[in-house]
Tab-separated table of N, CA, C and O in Angstrom:
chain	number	residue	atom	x	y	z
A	1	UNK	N	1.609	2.652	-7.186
A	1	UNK	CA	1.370	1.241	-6.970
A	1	UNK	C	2.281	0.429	-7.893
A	1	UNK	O	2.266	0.678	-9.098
A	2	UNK	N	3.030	-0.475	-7.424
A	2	UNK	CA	3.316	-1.575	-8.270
A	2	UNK	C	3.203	-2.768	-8.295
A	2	UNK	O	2.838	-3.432	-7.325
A	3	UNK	N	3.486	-3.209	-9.365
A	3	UNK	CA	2.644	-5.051	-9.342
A	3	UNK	C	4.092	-5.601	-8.755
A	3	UNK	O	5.179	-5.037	-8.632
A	4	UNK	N	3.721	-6.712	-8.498
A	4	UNK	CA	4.659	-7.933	-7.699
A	4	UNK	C	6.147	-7.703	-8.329
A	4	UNK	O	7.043	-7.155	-7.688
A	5	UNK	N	6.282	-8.122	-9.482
A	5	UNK	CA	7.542	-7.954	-10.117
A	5	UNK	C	8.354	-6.498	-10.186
A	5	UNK	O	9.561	-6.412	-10.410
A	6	UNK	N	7.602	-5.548	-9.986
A	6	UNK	CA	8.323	-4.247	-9.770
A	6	UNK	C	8.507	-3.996	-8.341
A	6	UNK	O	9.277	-3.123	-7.942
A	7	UNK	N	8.032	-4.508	-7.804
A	7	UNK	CA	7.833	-4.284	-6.260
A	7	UNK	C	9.071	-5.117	-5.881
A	7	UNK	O	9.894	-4.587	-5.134
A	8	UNK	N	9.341	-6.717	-6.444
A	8	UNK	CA	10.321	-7.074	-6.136
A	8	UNK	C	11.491	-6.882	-6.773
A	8	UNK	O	12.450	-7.410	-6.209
A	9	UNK	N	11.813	-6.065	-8.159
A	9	UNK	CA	12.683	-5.754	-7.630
A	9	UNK	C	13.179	-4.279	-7.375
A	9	UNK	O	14.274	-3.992	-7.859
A	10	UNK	N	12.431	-3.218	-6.601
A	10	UNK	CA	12.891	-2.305	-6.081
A	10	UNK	C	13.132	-2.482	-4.859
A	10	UNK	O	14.154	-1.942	-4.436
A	11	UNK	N	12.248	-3.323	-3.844
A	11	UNK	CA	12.774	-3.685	-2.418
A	11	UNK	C	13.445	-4.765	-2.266
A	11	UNK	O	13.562	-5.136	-1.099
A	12	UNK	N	14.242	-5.809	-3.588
A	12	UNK	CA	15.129	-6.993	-3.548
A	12	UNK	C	14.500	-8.019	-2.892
A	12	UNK	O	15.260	-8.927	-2.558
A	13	UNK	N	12.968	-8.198	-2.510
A	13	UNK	CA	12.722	-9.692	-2.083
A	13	UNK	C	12.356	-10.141	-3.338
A	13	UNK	O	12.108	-9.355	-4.252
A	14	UNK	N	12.286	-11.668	-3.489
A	14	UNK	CA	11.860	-12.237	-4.580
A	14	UNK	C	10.651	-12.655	-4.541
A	14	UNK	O	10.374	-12.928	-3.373
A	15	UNK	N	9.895	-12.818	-5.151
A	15	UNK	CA	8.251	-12.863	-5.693
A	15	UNK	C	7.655	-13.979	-5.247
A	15	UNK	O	6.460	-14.221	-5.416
A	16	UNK	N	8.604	-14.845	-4.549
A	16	UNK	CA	8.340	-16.113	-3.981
A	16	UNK	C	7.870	-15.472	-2.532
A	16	UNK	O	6.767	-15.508	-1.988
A	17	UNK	N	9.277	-14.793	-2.052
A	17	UNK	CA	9.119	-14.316	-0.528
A	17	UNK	C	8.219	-13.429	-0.255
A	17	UNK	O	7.544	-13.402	0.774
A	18	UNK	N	8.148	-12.364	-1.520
A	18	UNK	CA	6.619	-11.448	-1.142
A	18	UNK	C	5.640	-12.436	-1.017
A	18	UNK	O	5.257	-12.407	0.152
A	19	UNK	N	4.839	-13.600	-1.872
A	19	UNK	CA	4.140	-14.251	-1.880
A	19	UNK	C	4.701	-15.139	0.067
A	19	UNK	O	4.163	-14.482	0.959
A	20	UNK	N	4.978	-15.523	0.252
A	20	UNK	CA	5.273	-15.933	1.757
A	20	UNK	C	5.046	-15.314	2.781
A	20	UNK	O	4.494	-15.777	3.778
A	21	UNK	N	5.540	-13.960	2.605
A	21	UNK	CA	5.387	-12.908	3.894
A	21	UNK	C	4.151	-12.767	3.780
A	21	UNK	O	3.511	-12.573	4.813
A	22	UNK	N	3.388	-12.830	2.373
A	22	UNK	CA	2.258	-12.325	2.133
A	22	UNK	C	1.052	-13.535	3.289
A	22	UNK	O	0.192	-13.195	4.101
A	23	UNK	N	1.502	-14.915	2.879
A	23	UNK	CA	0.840	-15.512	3.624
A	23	UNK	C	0.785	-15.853	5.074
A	23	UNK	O	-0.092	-16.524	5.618
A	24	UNK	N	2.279	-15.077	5.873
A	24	UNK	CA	2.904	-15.108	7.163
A	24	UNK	C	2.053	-14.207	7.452
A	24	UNK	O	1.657	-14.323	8.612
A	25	UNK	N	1.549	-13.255	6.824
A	25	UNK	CA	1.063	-11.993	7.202
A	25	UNK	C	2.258	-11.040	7.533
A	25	UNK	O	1.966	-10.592	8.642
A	26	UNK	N	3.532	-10.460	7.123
A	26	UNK	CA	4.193	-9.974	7.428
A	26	UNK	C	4.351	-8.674	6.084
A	26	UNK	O	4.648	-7.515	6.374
A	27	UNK	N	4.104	-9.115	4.676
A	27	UNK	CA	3.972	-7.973	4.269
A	27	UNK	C	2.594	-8.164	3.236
A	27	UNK	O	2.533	-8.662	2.112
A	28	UNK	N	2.297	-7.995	3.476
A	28	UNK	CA	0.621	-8.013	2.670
A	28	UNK	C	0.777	-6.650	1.609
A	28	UNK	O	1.232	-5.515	1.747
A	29	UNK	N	0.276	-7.249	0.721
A	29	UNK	CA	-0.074	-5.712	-0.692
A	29	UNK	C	-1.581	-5.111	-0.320
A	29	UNK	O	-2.685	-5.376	0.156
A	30	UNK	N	-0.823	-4.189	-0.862
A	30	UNK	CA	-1.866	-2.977	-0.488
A	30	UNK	C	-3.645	-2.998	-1.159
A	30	UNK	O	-4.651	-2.441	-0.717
A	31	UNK	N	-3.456	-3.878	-2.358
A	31	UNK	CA	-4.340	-4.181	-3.275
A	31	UNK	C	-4.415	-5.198	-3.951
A	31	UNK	O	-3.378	-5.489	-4.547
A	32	UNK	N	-5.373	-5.939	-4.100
A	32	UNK	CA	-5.035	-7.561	-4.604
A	32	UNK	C	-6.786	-7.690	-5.797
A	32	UNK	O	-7.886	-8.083	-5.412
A	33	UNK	N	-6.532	-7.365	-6.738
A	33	UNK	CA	-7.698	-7.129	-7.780
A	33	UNK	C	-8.002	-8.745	-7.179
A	33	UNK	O	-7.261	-9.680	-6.878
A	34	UNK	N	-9.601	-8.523	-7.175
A	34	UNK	CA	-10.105	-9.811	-6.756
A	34	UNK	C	-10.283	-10.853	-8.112
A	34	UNK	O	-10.408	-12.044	-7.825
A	35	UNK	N	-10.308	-10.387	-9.969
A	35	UNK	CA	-10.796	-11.098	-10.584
A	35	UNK	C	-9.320	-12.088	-10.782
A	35	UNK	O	-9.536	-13.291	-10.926
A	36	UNK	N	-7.800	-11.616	-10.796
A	36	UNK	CA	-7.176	-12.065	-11.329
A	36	UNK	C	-5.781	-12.103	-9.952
A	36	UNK	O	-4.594	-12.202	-10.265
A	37	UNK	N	-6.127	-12.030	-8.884
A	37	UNK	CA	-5.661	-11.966	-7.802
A	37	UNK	C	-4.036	-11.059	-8.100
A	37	UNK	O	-3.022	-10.997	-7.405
A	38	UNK	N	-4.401	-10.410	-9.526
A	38	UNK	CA	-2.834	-9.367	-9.054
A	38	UNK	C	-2.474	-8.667	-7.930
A	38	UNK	O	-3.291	-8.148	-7.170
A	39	UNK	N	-1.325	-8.632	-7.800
A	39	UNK	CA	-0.761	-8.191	-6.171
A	39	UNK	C	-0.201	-6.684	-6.547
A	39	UNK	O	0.644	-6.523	-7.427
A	40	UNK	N	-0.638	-5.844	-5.954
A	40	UNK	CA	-0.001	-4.241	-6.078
A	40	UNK	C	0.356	-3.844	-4.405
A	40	UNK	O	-0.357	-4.091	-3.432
A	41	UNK	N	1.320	-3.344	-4.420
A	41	UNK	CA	2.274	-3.105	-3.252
A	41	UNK	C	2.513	-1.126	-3.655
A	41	UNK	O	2.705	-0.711	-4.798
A	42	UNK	N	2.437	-0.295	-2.505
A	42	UNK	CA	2.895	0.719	-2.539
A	42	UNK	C	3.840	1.469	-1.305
A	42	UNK	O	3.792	1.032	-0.155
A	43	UNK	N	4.307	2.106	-1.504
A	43	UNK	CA	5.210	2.733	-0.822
A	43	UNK	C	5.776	2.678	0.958
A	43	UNK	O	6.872	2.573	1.507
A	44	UNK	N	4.670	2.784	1.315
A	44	UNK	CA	4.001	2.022	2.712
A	44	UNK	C	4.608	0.555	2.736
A	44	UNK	O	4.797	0.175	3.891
A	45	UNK	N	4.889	-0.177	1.964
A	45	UNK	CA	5.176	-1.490	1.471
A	45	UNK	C	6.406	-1.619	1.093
A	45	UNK	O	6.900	-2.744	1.035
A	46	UNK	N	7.214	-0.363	0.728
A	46	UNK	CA	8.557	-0.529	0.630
A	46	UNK	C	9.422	-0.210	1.713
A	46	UNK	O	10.615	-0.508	1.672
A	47	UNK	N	8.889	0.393	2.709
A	47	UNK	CA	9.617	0.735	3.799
A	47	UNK	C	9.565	-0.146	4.818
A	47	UNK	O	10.303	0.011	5.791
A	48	UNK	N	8.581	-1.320	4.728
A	48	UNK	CA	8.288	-3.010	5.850
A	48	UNK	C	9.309	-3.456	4.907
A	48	UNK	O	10.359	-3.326	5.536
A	49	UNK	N	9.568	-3.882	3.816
A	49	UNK	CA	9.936	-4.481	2.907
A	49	UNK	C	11.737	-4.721	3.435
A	49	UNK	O	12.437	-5.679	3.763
A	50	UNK	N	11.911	-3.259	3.275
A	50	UNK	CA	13.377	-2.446	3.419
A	50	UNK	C	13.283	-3.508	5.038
A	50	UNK	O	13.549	-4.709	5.089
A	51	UNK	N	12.807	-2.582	6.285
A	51	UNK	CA	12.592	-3.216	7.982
A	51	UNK	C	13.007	-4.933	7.580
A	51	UNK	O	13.871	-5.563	8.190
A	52	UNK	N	12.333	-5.386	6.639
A	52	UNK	CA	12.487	-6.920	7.130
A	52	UNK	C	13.482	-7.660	6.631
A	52	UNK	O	13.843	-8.671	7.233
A	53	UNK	N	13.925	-7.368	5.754
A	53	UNK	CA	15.214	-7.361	5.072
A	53	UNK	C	16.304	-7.575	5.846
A	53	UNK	O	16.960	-8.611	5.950
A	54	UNK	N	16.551	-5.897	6.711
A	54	UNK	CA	17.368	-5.808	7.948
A	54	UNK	C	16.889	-6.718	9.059
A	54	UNK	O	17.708	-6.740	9.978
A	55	UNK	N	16.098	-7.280	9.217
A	55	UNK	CA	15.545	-7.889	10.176
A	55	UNK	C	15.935	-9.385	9.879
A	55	UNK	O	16.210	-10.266	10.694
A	56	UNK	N	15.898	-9.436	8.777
A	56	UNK	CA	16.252	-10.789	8.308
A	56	UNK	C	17.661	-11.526	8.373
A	56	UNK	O	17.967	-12.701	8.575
A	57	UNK	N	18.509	-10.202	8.084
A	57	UNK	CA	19.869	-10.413	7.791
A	57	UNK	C	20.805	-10.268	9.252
A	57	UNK	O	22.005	-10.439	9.471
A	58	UNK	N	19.485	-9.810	10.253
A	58	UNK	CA	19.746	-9.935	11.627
A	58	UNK	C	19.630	-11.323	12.371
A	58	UNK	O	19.767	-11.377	13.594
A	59	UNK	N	19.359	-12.514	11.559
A	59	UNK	CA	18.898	-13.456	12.161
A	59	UNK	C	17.796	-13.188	12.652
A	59	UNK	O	17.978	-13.705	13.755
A	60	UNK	N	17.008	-12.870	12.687
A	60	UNK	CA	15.292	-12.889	13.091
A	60	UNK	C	14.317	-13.784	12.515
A	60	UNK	O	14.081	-13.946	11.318
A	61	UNK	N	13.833	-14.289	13.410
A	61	UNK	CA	12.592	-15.718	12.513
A	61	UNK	C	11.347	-14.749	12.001
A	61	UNK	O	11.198	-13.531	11.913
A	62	UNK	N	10.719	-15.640	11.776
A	62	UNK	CA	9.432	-14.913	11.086
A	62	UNK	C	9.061	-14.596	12.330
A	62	UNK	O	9.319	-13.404	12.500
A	63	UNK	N	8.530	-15.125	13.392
A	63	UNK	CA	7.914	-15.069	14.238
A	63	UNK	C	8.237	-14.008	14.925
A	63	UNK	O	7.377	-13.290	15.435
A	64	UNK	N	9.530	-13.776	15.023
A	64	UNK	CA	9.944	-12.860	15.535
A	64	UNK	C	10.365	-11.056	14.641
A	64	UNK	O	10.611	-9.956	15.138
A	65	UNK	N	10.314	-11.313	13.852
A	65	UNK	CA	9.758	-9.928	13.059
A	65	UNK	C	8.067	-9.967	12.809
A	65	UNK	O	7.663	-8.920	12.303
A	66	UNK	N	7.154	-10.843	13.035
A	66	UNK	CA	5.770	-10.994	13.594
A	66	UNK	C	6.090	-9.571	14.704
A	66	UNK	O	6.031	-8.342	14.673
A	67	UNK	N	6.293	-10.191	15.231
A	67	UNK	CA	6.190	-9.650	16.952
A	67	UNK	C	6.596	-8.143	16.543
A	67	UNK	O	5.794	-7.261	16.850
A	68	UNK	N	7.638	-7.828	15.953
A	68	UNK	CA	8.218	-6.628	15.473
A	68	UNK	C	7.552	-5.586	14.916
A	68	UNK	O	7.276	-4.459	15.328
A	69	UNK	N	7.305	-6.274	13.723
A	69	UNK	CA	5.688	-5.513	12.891
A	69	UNK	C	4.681	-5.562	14.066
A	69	UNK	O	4.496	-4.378	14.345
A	70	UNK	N	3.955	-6.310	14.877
A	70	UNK	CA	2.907	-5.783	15.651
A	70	UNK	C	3.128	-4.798	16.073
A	70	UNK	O	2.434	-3.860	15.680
A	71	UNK	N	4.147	-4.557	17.023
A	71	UNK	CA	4.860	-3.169	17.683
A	71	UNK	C	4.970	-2.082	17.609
A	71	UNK	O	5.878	-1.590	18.279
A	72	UNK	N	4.278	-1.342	16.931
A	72	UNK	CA	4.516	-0.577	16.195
A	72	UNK	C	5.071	0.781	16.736
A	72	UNK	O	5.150	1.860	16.149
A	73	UNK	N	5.366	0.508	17.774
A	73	UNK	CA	6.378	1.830	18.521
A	73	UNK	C	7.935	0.998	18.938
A	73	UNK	O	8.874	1.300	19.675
A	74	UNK	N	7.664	-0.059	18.138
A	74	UNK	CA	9.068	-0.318	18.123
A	74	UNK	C	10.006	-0.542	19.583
A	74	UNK	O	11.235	-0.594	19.597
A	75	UNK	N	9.108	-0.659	20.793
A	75	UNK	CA	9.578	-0.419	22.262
A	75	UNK	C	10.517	-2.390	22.424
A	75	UNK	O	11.355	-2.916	23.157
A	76	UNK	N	9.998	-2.633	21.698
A	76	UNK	CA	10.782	-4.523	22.052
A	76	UNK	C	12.232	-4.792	21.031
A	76	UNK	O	13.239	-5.444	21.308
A	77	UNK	N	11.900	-4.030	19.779
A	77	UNK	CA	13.063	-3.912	18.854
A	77	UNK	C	14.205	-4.027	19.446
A	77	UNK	O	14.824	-5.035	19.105
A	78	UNK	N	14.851	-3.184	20.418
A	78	UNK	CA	16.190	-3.099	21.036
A	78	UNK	C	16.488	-4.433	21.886
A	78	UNK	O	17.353	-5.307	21.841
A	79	UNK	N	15.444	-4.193	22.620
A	79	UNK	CA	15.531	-5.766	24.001
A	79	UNK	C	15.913	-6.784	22.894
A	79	UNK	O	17.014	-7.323	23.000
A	80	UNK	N	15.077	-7.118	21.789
A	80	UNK	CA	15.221	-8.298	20.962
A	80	UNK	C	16.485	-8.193	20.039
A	80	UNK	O	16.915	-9.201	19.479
A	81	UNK	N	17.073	-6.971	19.885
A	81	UNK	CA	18.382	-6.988	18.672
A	81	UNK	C	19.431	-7.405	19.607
A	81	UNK	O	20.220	-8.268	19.221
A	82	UNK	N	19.558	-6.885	20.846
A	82	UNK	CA	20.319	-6.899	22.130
A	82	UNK	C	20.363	-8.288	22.465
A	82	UNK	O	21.433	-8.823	22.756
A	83	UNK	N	19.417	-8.832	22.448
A	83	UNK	CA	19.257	-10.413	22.672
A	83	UNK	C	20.327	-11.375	21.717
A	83	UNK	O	21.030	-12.350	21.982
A	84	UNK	N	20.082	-10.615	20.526
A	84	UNK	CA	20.274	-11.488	19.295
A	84	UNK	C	21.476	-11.676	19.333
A	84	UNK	O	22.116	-12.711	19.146
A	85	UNK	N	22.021	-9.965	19.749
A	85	UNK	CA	23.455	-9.748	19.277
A	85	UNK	C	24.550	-10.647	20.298
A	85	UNK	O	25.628	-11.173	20.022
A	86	UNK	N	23.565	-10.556	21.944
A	86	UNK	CA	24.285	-11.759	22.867
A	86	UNK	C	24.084	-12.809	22.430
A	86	UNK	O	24.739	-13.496	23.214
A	87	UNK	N	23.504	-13.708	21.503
A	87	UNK	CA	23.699	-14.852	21.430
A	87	UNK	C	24.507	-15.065	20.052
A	87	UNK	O	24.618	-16.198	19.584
A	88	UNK	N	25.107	-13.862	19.377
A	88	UNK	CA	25.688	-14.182	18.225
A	88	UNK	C	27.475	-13.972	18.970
A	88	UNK	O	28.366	-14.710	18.549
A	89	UNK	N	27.786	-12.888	20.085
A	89	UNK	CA	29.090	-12.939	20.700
A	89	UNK	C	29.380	-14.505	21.521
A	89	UNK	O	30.512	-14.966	21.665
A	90	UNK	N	28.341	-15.063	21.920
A	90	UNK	CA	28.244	-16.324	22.286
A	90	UNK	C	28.655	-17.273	21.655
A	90	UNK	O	29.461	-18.062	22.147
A	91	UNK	N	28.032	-17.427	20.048
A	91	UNK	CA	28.573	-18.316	18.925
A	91	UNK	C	29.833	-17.448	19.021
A	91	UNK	O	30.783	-17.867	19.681
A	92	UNK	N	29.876	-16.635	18.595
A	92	UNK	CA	31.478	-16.549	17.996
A	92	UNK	C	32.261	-17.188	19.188
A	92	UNK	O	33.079	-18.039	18.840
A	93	UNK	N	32.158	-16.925	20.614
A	93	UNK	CA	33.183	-17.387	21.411
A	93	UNK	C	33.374	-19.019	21.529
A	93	UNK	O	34.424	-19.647	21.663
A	94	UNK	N	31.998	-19.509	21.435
A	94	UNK	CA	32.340	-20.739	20.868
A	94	UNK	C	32.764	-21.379	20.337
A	94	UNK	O	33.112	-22.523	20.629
A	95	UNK	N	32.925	-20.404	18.705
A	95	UNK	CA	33.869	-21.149	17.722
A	95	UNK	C	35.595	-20.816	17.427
A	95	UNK	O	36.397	-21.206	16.579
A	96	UNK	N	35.674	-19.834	18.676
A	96	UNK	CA	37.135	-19.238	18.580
A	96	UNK	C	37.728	-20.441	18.945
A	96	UNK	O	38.810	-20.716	18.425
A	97	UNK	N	37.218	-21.222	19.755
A	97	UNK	CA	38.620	-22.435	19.828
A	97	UNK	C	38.777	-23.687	18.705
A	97	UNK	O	39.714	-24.464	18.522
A	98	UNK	N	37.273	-23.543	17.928
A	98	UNK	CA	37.689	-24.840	17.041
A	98	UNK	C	38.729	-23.914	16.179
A	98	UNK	O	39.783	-24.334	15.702
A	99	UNK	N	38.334	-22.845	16.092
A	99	UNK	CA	39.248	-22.171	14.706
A	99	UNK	C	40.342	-21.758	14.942
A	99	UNK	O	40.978	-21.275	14.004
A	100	UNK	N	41.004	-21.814	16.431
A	100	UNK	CA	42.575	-22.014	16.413
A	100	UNK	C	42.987	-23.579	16.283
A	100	UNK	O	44.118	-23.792	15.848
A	101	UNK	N	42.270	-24.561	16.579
A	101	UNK	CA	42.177	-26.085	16.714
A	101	UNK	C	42.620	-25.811	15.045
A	101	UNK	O	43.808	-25.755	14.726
A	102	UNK	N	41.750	-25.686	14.259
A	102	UNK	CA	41.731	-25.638	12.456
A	102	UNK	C	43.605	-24.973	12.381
A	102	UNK	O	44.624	-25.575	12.043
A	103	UNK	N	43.437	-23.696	12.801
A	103	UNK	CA	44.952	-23.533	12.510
A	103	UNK	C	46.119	-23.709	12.633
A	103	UNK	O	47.043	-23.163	12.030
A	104	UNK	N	46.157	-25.003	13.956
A	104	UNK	CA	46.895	-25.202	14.513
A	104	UNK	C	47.136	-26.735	13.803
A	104	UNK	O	48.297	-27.012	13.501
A	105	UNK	N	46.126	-27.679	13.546
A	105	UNK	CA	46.115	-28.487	12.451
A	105	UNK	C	46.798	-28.256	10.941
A	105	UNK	O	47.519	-29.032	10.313
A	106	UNK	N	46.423	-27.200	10.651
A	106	UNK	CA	47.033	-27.300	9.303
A	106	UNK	C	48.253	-26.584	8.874
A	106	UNK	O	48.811	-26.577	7.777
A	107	UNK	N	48.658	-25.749	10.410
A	107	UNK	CA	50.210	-25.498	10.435
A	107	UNK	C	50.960	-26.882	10.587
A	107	UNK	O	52.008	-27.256	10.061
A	108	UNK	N	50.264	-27.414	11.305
A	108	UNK	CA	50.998	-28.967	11.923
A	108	UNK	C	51.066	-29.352	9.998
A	108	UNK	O	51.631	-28.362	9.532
A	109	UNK	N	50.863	-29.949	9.280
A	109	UNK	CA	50.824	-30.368	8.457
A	109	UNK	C	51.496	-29.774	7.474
A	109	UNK	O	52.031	-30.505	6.640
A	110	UNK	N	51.635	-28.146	7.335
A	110	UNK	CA	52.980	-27.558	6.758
A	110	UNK	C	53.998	-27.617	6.950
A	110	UNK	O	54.816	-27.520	6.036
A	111	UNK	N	54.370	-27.811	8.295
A	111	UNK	CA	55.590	-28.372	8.927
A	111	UNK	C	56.240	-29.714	8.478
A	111	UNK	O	57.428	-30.028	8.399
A	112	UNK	N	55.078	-30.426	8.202
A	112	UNK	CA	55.298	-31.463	7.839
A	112	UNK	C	55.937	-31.751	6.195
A	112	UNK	O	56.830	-32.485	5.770
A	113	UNK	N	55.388	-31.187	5.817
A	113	UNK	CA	55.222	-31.034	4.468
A	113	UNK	C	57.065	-30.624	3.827
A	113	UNK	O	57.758	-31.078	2.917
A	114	UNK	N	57.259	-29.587	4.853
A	114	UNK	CA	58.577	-28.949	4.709
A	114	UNK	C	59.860	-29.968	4.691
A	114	UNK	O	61.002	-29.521	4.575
């Protein structure tokens, strides 16, 4: 078992965000002494911890690693990363033309410069 501060930092969330997920219901501690409301998290707790992390850095809302954690056979995971990942080739194609627009601007202006 570890208390909050060891817990955060072996799985890298910060003690704010355990306390958040905690109230999202997304990672709850395993044990919460009722006199002094310490928070103890175990192992079981580092491996959601690790999941949401990646989940996070996937663009995923709370709501939607909600949905994830319910799942627990994991059968929507793909449909939803698959989703994600089409709407992130989407942004990028979107921004491929401002960012030749950008380079094409500030060649213009080296030219100038010359």
């Amino acid at each position: 078992m570890y208390i909050i501060s060891e817990f955060s930092n072996i799985s890298g969330l910060s003690k704010e965000t355990l306390r958040y997920y905690t109230e999202a219901e997304l990672l709850e501690p395993s044990f919460i002494v009722p006199v002094n409301k310490y928070r103890y998290y175990d192992d079981s707790g580092y491996f959601l911890a690790v999941l949401l992390i990646q989940l996070r850095g996937f663009g995923l809302s709370i709501q939607e690693m909600k949905r994830v954690k319910g799942d627990e056979s994991f059968l929507n995971l793909e449909t939803l990363l698959l989703k994600k990942r089409k709407n992130l080739l989407g942004q990028i194609e979107d921004l491929q033309p401002l960012v030749k627009e950008m380079d094409e601007f500030l060649a213009s202006g080296k030219d100038e410069a010359e």
